[in-house]
Short mmCIF file of C-alpha atoms and ligand atoms in Angstrom, two decimals:
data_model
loop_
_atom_site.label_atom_id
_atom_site.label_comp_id
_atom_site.label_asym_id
_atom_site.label_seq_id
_atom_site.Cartn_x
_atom_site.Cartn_y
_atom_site.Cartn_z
CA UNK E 1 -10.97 20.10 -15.43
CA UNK E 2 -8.33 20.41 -17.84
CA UNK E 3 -5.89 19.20 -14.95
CA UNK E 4 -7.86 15.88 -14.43
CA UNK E 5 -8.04 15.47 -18.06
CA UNK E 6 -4.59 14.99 -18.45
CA UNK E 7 -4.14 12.78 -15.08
CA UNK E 8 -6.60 10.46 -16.35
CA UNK E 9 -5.22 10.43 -20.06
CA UNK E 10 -1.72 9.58 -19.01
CA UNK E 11 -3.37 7.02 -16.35
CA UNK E 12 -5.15 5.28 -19.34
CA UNK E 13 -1.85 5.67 -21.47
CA UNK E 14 -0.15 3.89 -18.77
CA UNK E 15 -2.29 0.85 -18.75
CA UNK E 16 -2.76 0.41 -22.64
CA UNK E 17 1.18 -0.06 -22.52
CA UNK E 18 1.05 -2.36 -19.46
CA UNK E 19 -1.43 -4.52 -21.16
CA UNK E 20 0.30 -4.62 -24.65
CA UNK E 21 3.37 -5.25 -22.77
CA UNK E 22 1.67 -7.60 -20.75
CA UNK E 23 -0.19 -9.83 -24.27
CA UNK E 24 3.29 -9.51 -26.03
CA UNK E 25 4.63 -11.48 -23.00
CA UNK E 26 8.17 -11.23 -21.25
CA UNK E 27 11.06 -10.46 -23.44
CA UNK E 28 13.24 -13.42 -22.83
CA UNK E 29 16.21 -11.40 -23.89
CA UNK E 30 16.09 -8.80 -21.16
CA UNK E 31 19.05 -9.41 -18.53
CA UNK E 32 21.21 -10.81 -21.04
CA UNK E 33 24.16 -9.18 -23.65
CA UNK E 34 23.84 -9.76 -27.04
CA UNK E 35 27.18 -10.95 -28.32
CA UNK E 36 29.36 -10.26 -31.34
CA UNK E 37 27.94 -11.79 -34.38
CA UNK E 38 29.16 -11.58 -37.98
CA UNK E 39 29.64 -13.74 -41.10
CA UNK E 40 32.59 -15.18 -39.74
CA UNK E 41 30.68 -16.83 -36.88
CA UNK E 42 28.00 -18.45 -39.38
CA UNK E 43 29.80 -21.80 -41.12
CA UNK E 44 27.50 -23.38 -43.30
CA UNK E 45 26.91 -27.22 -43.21
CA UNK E 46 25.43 -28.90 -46.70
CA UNK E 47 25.96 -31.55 -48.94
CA UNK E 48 29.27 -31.96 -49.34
CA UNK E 49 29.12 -32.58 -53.11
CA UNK E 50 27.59 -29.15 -53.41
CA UNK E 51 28.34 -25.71 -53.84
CA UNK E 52 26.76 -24.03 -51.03
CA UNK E 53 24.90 -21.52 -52.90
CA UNK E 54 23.02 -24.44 -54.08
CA UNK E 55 21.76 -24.80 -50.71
CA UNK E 56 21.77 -21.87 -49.10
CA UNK E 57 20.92 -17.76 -49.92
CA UNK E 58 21.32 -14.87 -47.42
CA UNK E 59 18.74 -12.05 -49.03
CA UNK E 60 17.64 -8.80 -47.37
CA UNK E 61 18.66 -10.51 -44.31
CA UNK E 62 17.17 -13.92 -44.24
CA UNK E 63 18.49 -16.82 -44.31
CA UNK E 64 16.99 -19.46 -46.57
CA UNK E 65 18.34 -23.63 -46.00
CA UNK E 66 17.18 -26.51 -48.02
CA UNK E 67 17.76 -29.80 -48.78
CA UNK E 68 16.70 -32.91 -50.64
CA UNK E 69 15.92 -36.19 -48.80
CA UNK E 70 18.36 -37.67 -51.54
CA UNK E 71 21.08 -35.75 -50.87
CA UNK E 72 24.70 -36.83 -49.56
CA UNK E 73 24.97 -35.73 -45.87
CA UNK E 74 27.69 -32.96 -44.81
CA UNK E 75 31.09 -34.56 -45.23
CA UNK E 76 32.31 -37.49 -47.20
CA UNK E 77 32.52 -39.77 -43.97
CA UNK E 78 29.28 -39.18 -42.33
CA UNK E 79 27.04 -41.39 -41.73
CA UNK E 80 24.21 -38.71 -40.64
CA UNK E 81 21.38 -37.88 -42.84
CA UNK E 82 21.29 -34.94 -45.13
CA UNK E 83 21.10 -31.47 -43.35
CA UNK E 84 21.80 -27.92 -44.49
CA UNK E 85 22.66 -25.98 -41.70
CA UNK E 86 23.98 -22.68 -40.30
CA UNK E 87 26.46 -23.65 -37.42
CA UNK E 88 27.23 -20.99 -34.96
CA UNK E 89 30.84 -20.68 -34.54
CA UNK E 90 32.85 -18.92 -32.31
CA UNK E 91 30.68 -19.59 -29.32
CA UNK E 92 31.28 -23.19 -27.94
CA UNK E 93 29.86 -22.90 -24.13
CA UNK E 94 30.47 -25.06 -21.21
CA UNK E 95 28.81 -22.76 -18.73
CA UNK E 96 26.58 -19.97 -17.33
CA UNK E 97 23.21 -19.30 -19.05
CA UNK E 98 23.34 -18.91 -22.78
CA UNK E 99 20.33 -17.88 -25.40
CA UNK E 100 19.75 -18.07 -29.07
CA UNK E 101 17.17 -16.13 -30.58
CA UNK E 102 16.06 -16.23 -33.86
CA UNK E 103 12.84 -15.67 -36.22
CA UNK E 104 12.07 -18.43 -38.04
CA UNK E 105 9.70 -19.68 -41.39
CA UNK E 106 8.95 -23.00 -42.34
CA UNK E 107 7.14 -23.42 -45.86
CA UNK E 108 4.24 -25.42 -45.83
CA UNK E 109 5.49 -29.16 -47.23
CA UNK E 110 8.64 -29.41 -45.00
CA UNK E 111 8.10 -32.92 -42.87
CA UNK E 112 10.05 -35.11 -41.00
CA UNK E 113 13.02 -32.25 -39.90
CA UNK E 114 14.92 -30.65 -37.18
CA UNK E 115 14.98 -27.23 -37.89
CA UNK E 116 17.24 -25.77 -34.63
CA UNK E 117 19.21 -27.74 -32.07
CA UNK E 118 20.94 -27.09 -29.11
CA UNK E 119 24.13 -29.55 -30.01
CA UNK E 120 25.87 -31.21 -27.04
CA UNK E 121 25.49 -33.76 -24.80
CA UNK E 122 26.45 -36.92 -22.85
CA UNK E 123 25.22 -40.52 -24.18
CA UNK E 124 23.16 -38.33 -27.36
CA UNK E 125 24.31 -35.78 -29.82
CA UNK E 126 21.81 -33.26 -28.64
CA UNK E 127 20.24 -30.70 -25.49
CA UNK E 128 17.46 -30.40 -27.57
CA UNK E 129 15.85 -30.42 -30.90
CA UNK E 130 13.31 -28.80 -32.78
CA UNK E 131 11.63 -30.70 -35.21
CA UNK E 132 8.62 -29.97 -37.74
CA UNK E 133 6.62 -33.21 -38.64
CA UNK E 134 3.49 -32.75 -41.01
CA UNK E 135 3.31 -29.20 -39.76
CA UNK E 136 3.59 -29.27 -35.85
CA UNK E 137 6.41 -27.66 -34.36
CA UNK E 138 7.82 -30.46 -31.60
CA UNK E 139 10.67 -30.76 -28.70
CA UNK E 140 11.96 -33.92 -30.44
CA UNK E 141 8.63 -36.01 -30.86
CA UNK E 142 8.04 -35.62 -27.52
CA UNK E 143 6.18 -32.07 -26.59
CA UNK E 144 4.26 -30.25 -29.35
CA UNK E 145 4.80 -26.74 -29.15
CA UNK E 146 3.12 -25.21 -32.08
CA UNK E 147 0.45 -26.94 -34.05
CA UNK E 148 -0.03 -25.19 -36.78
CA UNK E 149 4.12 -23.67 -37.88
CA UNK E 150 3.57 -23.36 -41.62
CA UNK E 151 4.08 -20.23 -43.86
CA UNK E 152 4.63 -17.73 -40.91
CA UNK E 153 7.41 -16.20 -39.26
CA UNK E 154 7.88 -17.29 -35.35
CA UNK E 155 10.20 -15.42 -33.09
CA UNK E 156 11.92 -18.30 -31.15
CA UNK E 157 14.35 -17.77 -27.85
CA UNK E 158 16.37 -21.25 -26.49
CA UNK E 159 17.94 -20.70 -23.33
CA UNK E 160 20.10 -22.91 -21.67
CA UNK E 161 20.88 -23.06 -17.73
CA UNK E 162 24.00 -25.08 -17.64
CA UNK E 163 24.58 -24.66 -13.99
CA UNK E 164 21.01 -25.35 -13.37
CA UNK E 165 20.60 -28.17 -16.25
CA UNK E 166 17.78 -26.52 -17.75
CA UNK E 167 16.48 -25.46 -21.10
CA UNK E 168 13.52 -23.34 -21.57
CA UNK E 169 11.60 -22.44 -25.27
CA UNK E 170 9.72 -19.43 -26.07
CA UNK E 171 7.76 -18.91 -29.21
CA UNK E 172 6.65 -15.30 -29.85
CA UNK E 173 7.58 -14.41 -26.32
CA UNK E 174 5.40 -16.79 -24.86
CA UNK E 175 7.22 -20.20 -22.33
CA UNK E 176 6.44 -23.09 -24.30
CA UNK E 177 8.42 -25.76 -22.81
CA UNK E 178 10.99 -26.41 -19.64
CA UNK E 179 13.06 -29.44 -20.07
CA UNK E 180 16.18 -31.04 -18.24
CA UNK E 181 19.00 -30.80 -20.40
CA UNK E 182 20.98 -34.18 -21.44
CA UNK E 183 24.74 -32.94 -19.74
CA UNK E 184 27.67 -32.92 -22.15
CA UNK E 185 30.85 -30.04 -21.36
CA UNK E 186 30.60 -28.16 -24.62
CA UNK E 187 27.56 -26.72 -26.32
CA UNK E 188 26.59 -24.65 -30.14
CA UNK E 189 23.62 -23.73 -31.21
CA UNK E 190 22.38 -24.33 -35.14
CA UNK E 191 19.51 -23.56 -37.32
CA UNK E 192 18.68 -24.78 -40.52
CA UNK E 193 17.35 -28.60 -42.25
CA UNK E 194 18.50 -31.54 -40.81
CA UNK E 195 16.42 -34.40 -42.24
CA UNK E 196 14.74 -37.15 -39.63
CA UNK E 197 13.31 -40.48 -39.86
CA UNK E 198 10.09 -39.79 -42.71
CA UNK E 199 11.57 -36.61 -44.26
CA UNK E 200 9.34 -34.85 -47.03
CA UNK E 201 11.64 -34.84 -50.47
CA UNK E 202 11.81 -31.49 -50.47
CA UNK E 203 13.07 -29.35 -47.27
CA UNK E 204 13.26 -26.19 -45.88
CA UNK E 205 13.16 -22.95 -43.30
CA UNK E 206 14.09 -19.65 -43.15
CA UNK E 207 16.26 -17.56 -40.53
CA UNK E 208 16.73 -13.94 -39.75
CA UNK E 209 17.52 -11.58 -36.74
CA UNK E 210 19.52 -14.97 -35.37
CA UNK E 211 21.16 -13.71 -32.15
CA UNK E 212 23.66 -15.24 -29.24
CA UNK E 213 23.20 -14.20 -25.69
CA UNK E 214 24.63 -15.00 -22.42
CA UNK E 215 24.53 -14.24 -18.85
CA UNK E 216 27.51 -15.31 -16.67
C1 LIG W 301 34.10 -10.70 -37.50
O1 LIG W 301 34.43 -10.25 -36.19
C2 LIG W 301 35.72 -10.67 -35.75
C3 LIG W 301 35.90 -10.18 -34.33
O2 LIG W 301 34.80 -10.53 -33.54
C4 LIG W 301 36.79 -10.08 -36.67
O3 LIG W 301 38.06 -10.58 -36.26
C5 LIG W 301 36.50 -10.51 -38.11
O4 LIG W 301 37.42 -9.86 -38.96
C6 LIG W 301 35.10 -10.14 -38.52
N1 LIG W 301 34.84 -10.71 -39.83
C7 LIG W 301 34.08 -10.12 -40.75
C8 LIG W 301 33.88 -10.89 -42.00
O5 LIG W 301 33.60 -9.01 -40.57
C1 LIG W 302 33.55 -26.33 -30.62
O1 LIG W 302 32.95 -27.61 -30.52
C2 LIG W 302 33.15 -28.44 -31.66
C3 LIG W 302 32.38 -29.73 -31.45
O2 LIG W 302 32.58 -30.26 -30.19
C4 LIG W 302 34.63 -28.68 -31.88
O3 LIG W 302 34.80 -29.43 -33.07
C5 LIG W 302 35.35 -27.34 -32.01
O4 LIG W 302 36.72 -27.55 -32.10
C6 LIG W 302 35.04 -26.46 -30.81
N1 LIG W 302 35.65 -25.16 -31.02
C7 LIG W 302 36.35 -24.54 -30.08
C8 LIG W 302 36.90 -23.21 -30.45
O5 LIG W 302 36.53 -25.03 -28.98
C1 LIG W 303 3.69 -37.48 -41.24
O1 LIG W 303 2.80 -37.89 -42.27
C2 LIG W 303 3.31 -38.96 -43.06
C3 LIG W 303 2.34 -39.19 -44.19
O2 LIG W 303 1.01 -39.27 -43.73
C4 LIG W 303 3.53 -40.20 -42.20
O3 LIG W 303 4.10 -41.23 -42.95
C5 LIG W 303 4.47 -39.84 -41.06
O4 LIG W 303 4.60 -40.92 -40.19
C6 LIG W 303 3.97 -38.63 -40.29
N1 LIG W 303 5.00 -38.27 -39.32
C7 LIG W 303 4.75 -38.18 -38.03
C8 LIG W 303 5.91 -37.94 -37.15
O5 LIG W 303 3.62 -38.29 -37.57
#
């Protein structure tokens, strides 16, 4: 009796983690190594008439980015819009399979913004983009992947398939979009505000736990 007991509880604690495994969904992550990362391989991108802590704080591990529809873009010769942005340095790729995780916030009132792109291309700037408009998370304007991003922390995984041309997003674990990528030899990932065609005045989202992977 006390034999089948246990059989049956370790049976039943078997399946609870199979299904909490299985509603958490794949970890994107597993098969690849998690590179090097330190302060060195952050550069920050912001106004260029501003000091950067003006724009940007790193607190108990998050990284906060805003900026002002008004404000001058990045360097004294660009023509871009404004943008406050965490550049990942360091890791320029023109190959193999490469991820970028990170968990990101975006406060409610942030419109009109790319929050994370893949940079790199041939005949655009970009593999992909991320942008929040009036509170949907899109790929570009195209594909909405969350409707309702405001005030809560998503984790989000980008891979890229260079070999294969692919990207692939996962929000909280879950496939949210496969897309083509746009070509282009060398590739970075950023996070941060990068203001679009009807940005809100003010902008701004929040980073932490940002990771670079790869797979060769
Ligand atoms: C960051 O790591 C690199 C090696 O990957 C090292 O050369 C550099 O000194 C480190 N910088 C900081 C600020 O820790
Ligand atoms: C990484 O790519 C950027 C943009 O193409 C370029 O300016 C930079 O020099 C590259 N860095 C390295 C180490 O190749
Ligand atoms: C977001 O809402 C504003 C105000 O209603 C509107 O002007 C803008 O076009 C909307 N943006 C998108 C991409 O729908």
């Amino acid at each position: 009796m006390g034999y089948s007991c246990f059989v049956l509880a370790i049976f039943y604690i078997v399946l609870l983690h199979l299904c909490t495994q299985r509603a958490k969904g794949a970890d994107p992550t597993v098969g690849f190594t998690s590179l090097p990362l330190n302060s060195s391989n952050f550069e920050i991108q912001r106004p260029y008439d501003l000091p950067q802590s003006a724009r940007y704080s790193f607190i108990n591990g998050v990284h906060r980015l805003w900026v002002y529809s008004t404000d001058k873009p990045h360097s004294p010769t660009s023509k871009t819009k404004p943008r406050t942005e965490i550049r990942i340095v360091g890791y320029n790729y023109s190959s193999g399979v490469w991820q970028f995780e990170g968990h990101g916030y975006v406060p409610k009132g942030t419109s009109g913004v790319c929050i994370m792109q893949l940079f790199g291309a041939s005949g655009q700037a970009t593999t992909l983009a991320m942008v929040v408009n009036n509170g949907t998370l899109s790929y570009y304007l195209n594909s909405v992947l969350v409707p309702h991003i405001y005030d809560q922390w998503f984790r989000l995984n980008v891979i890229h398939d260079v070999g294969a041309g692919k990207v692939r997003v996962f929000i909280n674990g879950g496939l949210k979009l496969e897309a083509n990528d746009h070509g282009g030899t060398s590739h970075y990932f950023k996070c941060g505000v990068y203001s679009q065609r009807t940005p809100s005045y003010y902008m701004e989202s929040r980073w932490k736990g940002i990771k670079v992977l790869n797979k060769m």
